[in-house]
Each structure stands twice: as structure tokens, then as C-alpha cells.
mmCIF file of C-alpha atoms in Angstrom:
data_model
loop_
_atom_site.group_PDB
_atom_site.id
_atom_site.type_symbol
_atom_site.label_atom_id
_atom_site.label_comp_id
_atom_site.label_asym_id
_atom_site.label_seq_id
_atom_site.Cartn_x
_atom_site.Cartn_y
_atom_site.Cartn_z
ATOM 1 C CA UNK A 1 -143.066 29.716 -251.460
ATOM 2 C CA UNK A 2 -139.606 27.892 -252.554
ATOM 3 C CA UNK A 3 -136.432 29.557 -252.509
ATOM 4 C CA UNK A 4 -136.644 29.499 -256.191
ATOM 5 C CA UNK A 5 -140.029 31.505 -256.389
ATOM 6 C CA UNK A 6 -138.395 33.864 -253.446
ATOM 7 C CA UNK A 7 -135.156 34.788 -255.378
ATOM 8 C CA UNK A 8 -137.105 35.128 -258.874
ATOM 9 C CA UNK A 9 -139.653 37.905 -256.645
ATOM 10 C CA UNK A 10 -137.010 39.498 -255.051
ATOM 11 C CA UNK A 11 -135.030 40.138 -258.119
ATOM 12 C CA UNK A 12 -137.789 41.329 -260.010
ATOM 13 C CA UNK A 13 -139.064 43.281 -257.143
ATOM 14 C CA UNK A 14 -136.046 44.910 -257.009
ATOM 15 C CA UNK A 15 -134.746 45.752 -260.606
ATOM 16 C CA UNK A 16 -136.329 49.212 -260.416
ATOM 17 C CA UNK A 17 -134.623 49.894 -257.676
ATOM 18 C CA UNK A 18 -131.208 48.080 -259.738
ATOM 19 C CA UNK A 19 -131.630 49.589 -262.560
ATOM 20 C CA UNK A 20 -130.916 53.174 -261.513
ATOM 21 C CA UNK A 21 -126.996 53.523 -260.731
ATOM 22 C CA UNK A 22 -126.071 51.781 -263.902
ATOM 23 C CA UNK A 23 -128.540 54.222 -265.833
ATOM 24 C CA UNK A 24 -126.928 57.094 -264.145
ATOM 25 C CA UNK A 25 -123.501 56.239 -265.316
ATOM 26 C CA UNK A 26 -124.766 55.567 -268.768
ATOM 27 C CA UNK A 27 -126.348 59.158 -268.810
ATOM 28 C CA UNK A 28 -124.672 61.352 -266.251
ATOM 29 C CA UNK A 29 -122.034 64.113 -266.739
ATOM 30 C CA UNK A 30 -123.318 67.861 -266.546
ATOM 31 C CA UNK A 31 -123.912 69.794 -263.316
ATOM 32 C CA UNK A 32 -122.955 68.188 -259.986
ATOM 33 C CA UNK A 33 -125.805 68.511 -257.520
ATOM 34 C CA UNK A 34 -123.400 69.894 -254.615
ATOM 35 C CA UNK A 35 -122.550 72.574 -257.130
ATOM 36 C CA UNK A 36 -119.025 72.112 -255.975
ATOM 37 C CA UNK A 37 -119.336 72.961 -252.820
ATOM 38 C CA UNK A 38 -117.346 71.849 -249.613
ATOM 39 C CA UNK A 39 -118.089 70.982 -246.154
ATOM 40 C CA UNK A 40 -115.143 71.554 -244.391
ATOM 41 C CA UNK A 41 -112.332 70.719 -246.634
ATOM 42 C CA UNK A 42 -114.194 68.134 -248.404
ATOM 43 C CA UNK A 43 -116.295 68.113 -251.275
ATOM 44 C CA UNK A 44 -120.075 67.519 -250.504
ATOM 45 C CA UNK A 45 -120.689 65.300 -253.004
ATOM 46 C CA UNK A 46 -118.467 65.146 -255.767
ATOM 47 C CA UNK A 47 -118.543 65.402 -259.355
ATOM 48 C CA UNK A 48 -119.980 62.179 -259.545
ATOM 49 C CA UNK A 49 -123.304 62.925 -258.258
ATOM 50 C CA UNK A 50 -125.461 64.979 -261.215
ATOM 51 C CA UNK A 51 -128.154 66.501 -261.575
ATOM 52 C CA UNK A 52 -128.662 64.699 -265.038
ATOM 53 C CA UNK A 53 -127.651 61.641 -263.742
ATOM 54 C CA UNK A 54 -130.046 61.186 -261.046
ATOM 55 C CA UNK A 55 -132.783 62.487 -262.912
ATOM 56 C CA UNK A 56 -131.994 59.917 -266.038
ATOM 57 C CA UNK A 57 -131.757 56.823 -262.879
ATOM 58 C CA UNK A 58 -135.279 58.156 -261.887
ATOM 59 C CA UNK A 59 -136.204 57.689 -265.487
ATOM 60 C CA UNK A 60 -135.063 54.400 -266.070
ATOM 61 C CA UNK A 61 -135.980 52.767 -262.937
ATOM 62 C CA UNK A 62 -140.055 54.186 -263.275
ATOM 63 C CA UNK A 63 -139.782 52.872 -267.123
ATOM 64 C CA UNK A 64 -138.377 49.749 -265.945
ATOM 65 C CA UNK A 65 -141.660 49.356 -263.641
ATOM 66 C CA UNK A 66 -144.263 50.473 -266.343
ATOM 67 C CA UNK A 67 -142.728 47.734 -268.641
ATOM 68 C CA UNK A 68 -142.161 45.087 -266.097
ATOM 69 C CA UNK A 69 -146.015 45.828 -265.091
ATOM 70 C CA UNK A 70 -147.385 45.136 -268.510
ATOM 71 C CA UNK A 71 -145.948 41.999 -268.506
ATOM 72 C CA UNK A 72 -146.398 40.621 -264.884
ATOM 73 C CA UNK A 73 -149.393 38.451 -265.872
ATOM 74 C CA UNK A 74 -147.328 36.849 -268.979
ATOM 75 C CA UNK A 75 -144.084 36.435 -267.149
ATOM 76 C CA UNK A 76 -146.247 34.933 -263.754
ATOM 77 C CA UNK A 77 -148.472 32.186 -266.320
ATOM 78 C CA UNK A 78 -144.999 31.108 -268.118
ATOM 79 C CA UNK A 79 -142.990 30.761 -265.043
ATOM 80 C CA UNK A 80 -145.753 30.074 -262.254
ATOM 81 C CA UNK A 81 -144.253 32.576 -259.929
ATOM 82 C CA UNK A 82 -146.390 35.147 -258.952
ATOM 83 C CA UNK A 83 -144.465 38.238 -259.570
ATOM 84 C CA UNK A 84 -145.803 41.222 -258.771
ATOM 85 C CA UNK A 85 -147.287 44.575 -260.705
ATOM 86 C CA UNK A 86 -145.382 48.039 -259.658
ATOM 87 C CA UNK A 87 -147.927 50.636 -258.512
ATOM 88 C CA UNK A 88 -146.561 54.016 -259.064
ATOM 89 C CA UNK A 89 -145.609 55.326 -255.701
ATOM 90 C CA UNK A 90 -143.750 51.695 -255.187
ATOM 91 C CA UNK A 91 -142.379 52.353 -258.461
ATOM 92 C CA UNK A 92 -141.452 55.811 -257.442
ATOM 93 C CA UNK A 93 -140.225 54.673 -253.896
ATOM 94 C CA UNK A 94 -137.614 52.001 -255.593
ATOM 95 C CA UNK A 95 -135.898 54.088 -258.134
ATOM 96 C CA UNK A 96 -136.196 57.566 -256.049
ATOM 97 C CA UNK A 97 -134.991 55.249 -253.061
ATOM 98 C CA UNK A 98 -131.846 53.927 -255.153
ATOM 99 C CA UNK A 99 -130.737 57.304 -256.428
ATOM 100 C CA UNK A 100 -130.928 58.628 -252.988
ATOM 101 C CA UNK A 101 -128.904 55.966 -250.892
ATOM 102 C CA UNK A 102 -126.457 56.275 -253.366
ATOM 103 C CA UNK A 103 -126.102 60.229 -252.894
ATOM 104 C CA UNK A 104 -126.147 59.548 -249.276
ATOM 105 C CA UNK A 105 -123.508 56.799 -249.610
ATOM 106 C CA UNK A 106 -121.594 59.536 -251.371
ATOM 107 C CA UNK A 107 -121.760 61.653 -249.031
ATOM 108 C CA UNK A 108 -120.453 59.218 -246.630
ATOM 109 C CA UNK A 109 -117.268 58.560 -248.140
ATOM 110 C CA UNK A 110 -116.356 62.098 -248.447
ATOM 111 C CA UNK A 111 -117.229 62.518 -245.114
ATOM 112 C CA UNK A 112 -114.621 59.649 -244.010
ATOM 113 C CA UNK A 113 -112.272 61.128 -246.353
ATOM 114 C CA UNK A 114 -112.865 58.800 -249.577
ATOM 115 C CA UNK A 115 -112.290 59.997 -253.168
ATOM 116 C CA UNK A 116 -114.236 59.360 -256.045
ATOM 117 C CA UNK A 117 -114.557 56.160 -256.527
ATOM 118 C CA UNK A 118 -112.965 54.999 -253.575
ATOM 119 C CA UNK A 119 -114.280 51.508 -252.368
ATOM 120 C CA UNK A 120 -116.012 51.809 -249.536
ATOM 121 C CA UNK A 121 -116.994 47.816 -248.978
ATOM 122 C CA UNK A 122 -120.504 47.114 -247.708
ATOM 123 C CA UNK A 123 -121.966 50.438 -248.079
ATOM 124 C CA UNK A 124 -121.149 50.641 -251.608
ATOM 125 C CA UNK A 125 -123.152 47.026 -251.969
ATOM 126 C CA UNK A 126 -126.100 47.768 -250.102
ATOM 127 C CA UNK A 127 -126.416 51.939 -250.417
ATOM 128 C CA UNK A 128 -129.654 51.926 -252.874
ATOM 129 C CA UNK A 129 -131.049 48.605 -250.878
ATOM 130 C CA UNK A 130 -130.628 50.443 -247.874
ATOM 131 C CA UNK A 131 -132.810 53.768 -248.823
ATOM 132 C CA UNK A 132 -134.995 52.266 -251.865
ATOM 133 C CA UNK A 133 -136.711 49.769 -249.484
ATOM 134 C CA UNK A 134 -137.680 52.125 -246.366
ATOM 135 C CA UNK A 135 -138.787 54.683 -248.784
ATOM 136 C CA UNK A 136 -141.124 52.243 -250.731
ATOM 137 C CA UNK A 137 -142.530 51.242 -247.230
ATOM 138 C CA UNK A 138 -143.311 54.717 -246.598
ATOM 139 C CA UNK A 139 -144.782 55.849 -249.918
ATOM 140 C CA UNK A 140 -146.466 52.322 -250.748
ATOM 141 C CA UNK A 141 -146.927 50.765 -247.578
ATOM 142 C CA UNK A 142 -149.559 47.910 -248.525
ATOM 143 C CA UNK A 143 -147.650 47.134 -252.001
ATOM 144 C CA UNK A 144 -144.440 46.750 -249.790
ATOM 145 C CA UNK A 145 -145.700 44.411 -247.010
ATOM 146 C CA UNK A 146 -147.596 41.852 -249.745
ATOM 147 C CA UNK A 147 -144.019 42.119 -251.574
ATOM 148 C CA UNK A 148 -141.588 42.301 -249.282
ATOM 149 C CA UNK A 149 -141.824 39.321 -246.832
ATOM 150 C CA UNK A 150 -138.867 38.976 -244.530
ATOM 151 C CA UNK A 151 -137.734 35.887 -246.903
ATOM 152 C CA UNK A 152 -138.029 38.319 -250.159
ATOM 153 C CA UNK A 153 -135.719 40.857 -248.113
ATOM 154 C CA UNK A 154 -133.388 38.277 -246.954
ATOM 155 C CA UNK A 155 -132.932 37.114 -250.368
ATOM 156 C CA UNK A 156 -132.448 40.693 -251.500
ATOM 157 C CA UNK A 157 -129.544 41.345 -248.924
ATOM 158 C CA UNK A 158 -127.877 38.639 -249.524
ATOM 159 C CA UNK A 159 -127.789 38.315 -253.524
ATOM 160 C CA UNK A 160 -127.624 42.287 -254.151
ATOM 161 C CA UNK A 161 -123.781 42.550 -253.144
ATOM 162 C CA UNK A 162 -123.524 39.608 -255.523
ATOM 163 C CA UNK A 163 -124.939 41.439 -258.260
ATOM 164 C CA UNK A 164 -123.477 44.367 -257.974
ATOM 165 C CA UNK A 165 -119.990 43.152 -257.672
ATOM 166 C CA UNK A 166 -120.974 41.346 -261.116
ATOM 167 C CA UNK A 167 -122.296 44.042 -262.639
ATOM 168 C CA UNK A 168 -119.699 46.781 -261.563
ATOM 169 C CA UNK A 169 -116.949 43.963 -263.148
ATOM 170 C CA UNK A 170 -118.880 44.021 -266.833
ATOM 171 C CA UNK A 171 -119.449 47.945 -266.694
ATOM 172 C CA UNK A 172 -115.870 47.986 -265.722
ATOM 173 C CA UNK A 173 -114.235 45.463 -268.314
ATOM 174 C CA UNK A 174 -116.697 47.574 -271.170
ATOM 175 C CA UNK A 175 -115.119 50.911 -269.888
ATOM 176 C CA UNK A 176 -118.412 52.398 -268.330
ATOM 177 C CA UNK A 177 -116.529 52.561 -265.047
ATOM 178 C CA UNK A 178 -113.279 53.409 -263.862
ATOM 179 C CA UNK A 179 -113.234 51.350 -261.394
ATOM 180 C CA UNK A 180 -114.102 47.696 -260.753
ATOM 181 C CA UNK A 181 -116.246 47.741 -257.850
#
């Protein structure tokens, strides 16, 4: 496989688990799931973590699957790059997986003391990567290992805090964020 075909499968591997975060900014507000409770001194969560959120990043990242899998064989005959099909539990694994490492990177900076928002490099990169991919393993484990060759995941660590610098930026610049990272 060349480094083209490896970025062009990780990336499309990936955008279910991608897609989620941005979704859950685009649709979140409503009822924080730590209910505003505190550990300590410290919020759980935050109010940036919702129930409606999550649940709408869920969404979006299964949809995202389902229409990237009805057009795997068009998109693999136009390019030549075999990309693959989602099955559901891989589907459910990536999006699930995203939503989740970003709670738990949440959690994490309000544990060291972080507000809302706060930058938090590496962790705030890497967060949904981190969670999306074990959890696909486990719920999908064949999918995973004829997607997810150690080239694929190198690709995907490397060019994710890339993207989601990028992305954060434009979401940022359009007023979807309050922050640029």
C-alpha cells in the first residue's frame, strides 16, 4: 500500500470517529451529563459535556458510516483505494469511542484544575483517537485488524492533531467555538 492509499484509508476510516465533537458543538446545549455535580471542589464534567450533545455526536458519526458505506464501492473504483465498508458495531465503536474520550478528556482537565475550554495540548488532539480506536477493537475486532494496520494507525496519530488544530481554527473564526484550539 503507498502512503497515499494509507492516509486516504485512515482518514476515511476515521471520519466517524471525526465527525462527532464538531456535531456535538453544532447541537449541544441542554442538560449537562454531570448534572452539575462536583468532585471535590471541581466540577465533574462541566457544562460542556450534554446529554444532547453526545447523543447528537452518536448520531452523526453512525450516519456518517451508513452513508460513507453506500458509497465505498463507488469512491474505491474512482480512486483505486480500497476503502473500507463500516459494519455497525465498528460504526458504533468509532463514534461511541469519540464521544467518550472526549468526556474522559473532560474529566481530566477538571481534575488538573482546567476550565472550560482550557487547552490542555496533546490530550485535547488525540482524546477521541485515544478511546474510539480501543473500543472499535473490542466491539468489532475482525473489522478493526483488516482496517487498522499499524501504518493506517500511524497515519492516524500523526495527521489527527493536524486536523483538529485546522478544524478547531475554522469552527473558531465562524464563531462555533470560543476558543481556537
Amino acid at each position: 500500500m503507498t502512503l497515499l492509499e494509507t492516509i486516504v484509508i485512515a482518514f476515511w476510516a476515521m471520519l466517524p470517529a471525526y465527525v462527532p465533537n464538531n456535531a456535538a458543538v453544532l447541537a449541544g446545549g441542554g442538560r449537562p451529563i454531570d448534572g452539575g455535580r462536583t468532585w471535590g471542589d471541581k466540577r465533574v464534567l462541566g457544562d460542556g459535556k450534554t446529554w444532547r450533545g453526545t447523543a447528537a455526536g452518536i448520531v452523526a458519526g453512525l450516519a456518517l458510516a451508513g452513508f460513507l458505506t453506500l458509497f465505498a464501492a463507488d469512491v474505491s473504483a474512482a480512486t483505486g483505494v480500497d476503502v473500507p465498508e463500516f459494519t455497525p458495531l465498528a460504526a458504533l465503536g468509532l463514534a461511541a469511542g469519540a464521544m467518550l474520550g472526549d468526556i474522559l478528556a473532560s474529566f481530566l482537565k477538571r481534575r488538573s484544575g482546567r476550565q472550560r475550554g482550557a487547552m490542555f495540548p496533546g490530550l485535547d488532539q488525540l482524546d477521541f483517537v485515544v478511546v474510539s480506536l480501543p473500543l472499535t477493537a473490542l466491539l468489532a475486532s475482525e473489522w478493526f485488524v483488516d482496517v487498522f494496520t499499524w501504518e493506517v494507525i500511524a497515519v492516524v496519530v500523526i495527521v489527527t492533531p493536524l486536523l483538529h488544530v485546522t478544524t478547531n481554527m475554522i469552527a473558531y473564526k465562524l464563531g462555533l467555538k470560543n476558543e481556537p484550539w
